[in-house]
Coordinates of C-alpha atoms and ligand atoms in Angstrom, one line a residue:
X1 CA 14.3 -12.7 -12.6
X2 CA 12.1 -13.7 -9.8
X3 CA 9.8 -16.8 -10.9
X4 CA 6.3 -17.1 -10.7
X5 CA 4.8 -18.0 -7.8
X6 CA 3.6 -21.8 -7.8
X7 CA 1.0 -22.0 -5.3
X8 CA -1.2 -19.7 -7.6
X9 CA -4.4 -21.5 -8.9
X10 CA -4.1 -20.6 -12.4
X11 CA -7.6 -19.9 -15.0
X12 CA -10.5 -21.6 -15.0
X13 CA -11.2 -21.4 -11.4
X14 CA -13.7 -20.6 -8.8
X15 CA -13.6 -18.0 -5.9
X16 CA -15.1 -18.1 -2.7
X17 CA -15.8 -15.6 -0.2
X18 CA -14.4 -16.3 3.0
X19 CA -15.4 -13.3 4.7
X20 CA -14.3 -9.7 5.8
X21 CA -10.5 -10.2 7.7
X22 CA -10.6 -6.3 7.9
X23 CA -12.6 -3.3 7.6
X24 CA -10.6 0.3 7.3
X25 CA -11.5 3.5 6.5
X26 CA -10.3 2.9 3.0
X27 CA -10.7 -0.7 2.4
X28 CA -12.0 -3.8 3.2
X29 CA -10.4 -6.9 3.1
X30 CA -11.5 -10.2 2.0
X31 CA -10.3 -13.9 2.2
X32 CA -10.6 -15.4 -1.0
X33 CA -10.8 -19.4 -1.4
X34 CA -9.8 -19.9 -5.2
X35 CA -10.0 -23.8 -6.7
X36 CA -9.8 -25.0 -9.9
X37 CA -11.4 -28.8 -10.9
X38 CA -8.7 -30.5 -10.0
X39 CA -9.0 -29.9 -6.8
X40 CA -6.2 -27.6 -6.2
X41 CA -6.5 -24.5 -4.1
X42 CA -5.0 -21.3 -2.6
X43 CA -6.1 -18.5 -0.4
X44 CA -5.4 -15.3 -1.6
X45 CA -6.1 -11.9 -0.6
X46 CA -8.7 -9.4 -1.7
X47 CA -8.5 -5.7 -1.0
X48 CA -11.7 -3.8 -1.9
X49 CA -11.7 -0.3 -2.1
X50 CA -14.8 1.7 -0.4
X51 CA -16.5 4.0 -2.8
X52 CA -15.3 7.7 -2.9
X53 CA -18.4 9.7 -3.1
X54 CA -18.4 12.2 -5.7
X55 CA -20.2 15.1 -4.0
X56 CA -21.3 18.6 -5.7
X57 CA -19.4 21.3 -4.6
X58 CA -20.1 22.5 -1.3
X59 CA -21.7 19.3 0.1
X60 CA -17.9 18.0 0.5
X61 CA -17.0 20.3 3.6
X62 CA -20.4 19.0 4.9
X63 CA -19.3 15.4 5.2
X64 CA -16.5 17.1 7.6
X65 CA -12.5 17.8 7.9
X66 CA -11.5 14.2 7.7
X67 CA -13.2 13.5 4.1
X68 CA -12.2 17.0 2.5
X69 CA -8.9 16.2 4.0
X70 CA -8.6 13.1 2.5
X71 CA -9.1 14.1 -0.9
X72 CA -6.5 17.2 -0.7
X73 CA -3.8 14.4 0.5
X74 CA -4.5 13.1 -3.1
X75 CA -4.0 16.2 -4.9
X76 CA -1.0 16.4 -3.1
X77 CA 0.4 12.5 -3.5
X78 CA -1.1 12.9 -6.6
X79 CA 0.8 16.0 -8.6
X80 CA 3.2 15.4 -11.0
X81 CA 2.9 11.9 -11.0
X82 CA -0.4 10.9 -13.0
X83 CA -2.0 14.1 -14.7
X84 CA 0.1 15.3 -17.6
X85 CA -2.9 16.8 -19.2
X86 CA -2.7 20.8 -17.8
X87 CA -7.0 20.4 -18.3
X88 CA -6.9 17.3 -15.9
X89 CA -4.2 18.8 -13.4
X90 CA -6.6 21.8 -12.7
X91 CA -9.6 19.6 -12.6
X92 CA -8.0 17.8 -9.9
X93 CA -6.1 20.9 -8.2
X94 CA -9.7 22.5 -8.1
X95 CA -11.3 19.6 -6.6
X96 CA -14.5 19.8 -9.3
X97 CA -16.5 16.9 -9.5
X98 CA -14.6 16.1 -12.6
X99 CA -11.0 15.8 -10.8
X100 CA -12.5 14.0 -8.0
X101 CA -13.6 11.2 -10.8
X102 CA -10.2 11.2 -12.0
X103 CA -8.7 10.8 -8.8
X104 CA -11.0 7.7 -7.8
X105 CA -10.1 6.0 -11.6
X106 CA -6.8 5.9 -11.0
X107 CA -6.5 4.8 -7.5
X108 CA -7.7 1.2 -8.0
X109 CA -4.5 0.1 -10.5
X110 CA -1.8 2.1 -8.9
X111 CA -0.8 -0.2 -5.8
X112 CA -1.0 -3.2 -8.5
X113 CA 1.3 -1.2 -10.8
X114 CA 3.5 -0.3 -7.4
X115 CA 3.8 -3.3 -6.0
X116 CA 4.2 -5.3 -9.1
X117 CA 7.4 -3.6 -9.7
X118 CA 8.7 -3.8 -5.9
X119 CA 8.1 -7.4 -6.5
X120 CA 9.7 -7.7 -9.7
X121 CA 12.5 -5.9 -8.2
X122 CA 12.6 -8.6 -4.9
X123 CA 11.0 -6.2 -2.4
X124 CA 8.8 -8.3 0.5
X125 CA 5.5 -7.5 -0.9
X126 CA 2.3 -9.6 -0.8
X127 CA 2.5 -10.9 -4.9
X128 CA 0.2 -8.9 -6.5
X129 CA -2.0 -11.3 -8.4
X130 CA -4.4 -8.6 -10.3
X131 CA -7.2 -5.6 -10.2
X132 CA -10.6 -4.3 -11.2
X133 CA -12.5 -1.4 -11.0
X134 CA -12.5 -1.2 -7.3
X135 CA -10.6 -4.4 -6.1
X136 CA -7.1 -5.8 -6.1
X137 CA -6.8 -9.4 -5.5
X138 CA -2.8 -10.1 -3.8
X139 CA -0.8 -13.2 -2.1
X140 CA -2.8 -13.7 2.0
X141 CA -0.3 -13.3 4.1
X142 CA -0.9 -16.1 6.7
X143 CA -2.3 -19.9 6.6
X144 CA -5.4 -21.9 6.9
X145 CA -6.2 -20.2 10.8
X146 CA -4.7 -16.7 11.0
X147 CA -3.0 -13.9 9.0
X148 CA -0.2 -12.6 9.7
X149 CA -0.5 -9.3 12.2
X150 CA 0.7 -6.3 11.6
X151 CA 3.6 -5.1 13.2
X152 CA 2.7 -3.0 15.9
X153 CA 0.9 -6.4 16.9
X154 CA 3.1 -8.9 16.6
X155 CA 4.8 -9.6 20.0
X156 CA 8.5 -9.4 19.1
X157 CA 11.3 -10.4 21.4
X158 CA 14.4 -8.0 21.5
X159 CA 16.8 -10.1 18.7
X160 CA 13.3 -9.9 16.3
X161 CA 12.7 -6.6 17.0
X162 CA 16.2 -6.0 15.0
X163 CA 15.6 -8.9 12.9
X164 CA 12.7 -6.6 12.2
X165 CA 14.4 -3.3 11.6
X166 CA 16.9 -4.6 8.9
X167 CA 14.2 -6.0 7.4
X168 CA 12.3 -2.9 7.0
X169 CA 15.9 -0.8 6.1
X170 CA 16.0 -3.9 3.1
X171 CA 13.0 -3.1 2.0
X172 CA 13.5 0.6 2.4
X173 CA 16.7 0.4 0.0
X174 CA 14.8 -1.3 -2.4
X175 CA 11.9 1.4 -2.6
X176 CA 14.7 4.1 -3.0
X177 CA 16.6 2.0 -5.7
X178 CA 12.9 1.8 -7.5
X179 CA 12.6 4.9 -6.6
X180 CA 9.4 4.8 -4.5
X181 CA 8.3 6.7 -1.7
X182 CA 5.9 4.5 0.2
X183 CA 4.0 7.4 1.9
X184 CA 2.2 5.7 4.9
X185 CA 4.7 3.6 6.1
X186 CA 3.4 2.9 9.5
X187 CA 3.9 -0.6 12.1
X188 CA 0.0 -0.9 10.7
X189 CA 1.0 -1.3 7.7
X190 CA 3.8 -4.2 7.9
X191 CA 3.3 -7.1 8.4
X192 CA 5.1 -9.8 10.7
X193 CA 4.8 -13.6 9.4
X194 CA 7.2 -16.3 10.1
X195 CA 10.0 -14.0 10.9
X196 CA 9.6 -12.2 8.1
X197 CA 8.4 -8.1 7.7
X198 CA 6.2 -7.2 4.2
X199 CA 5.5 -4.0 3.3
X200 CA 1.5 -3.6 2.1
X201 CA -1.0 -0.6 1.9
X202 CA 0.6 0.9 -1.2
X203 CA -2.1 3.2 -2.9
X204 CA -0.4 6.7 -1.8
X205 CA 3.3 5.5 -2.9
X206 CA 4.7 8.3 -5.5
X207 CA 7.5 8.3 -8.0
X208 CA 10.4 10.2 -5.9
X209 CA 11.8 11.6 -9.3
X210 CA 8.5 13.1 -10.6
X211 CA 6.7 14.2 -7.6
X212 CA 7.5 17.3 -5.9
X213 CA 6.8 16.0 -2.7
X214 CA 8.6 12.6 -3.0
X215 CA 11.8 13.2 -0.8
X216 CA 9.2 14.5 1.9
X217 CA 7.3 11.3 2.4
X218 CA 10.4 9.3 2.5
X219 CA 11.7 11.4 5.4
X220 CA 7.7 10.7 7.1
X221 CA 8.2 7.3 6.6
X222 CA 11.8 6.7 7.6
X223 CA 11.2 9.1 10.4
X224 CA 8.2 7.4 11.5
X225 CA 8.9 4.0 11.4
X226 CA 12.2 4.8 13.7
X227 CA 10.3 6.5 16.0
X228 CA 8.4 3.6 16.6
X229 CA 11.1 1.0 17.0
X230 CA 13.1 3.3 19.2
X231 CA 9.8 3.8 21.5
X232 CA 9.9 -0.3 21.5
X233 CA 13.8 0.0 22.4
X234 CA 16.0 -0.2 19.6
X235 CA 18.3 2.4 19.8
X236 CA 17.4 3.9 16.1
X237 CA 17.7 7.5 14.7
X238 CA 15.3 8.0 11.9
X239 CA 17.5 11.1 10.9
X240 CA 20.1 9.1 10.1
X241 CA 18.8 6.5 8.9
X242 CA 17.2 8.4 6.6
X243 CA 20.2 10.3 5.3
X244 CA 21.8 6.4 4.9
X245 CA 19.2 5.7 3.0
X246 CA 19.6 9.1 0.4
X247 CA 23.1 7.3 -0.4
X248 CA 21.2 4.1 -1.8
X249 CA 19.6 6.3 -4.3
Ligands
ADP1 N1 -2.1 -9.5 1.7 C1 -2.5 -9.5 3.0 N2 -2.4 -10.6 3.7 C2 -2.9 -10.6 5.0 N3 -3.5 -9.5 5.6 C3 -3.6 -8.4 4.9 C4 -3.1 -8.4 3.5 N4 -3.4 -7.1 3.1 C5 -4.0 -6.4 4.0 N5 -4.1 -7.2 5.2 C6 -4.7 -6.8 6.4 O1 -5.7 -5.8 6.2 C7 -5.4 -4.6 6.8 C8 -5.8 -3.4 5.9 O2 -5.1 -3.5 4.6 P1 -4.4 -2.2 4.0 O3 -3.9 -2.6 2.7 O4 -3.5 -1.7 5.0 O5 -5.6 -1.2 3.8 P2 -6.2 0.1 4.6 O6 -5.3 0.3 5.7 O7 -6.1 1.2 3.6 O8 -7.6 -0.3 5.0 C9 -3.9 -4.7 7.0 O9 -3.4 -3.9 8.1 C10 -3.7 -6.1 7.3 O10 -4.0 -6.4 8.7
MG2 MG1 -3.3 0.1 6.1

């Protein structure tokens, strides 16, 4: 079992807002300073969710393509997986105001619940510390002057590049063992700290085995994440890397 992490400042303690490190479409985050009395400290990470507007019907297309499109990508991450209830299925598969409320309740606990088990399970994921109603508060990835950049930043010699690749492969295997499909697994969305690659950004990740769609996002992701490392000049097929990774299942 892997054993908790010791540079955690545990309860009573004291947060402090660093300020904004980024500001996405979905999120923001925040750089938290948390101390206890004894003078101990750690810098953790806090990811807060922007508000999903719940909009009468009708008033959604007005906000444009990109929002209405945003919320049929949940229906479709989102079938199978969390609503059992027929009522709450057709709620959300309509897109009433009603299934647009369930679909912003759930999001916040999900990538806790996600990468809480990648991490239990050895994955490189941020350590995720805990959640609220619209925040998520995980391990910074970085030190006292920078965090770490994501990968499609990080300026990677030829032998890191590959160092980078298995990397992402290891962590790929142990998402199909869990069986997890990440779902926007992008160079934006790993990160490239002391020669290692995490995995973040996990909101969208679906259970392969319940959700119709699960294989599919796998095959994006492996498909996508090649692409990129072959355009920076690893010689990498995501076809058959992908089809590698089906025998880790
Ligand atoms: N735990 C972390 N440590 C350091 N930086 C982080 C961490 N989590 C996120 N970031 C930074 O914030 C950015 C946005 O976070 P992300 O989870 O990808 O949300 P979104 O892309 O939905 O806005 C990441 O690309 C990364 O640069
Ligand atoms: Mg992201």
């Amino acid at each position: 079992m892997r054993s908790l992490p010791d540079w955690l400042v545990a309860e009573p303690f004291t947060d402090i807002d660093l300020g904004v490190l980024k500001s996405g479409k979905e999120a923001q985050i925040h750089v938290i300073q948390r101390s206890d009395d004894t003078g101990r400290s750690c810098i953790i990470a806090r990811k807060r969710y922007l508000p999903r507007e719940v909009k009468q019907k009708g008033t959604l297309e007005a906000l444009g393509v990109q929002r209405a499109s945003t919320f049929r990508h949940d229906v479709e991450y989102r079938e199978g997986r969390q609503f059992r209830k027929t009522r709450d299925r057709r709620a959300v598969e309509r897109m009433s105001t009603y299934g647009k409320r369930l679909l912003q309740d759930r999001w916040t606990g999900h990538e806790y619940e996600i990468m809480s088990r990648l991490w239990k399970a050895g994955a490189s994921v941020p350590y995720p510390i805990s959640y609220g109603e619209d925040t998520f508060d995980l391990e910074f990835i970085g030190d006292t002057t920078s965090a770490a950049p994501q990968l499609f930043a990080a300026r990677l010699a030829k032998a890191e590049l590959a160092s980078a690749f298995d990397q992402v492969y290891q962590g790929l295997c142990v998402l199909m063992a869990e069986g997890i499909a990440h779902g926007d697994l992008s160079a934006y969305n790993l990160l490239w700290w002391q020669d290692q690659v995490w995995f973040i950004d996990l909101p969208q990740a679906v259970d392969i085995a319940s959700n119709p769609q699960g294989l599919n996002y796998v095959h994006r992701d492996v498909v996508n994440i090649c692409t990129w490392f072959d355009r920076k000049g690893l010689d990498v097929d995501g076809e058959e890397v992908f089809a590698q990774l089906l025998c880790e299942m």
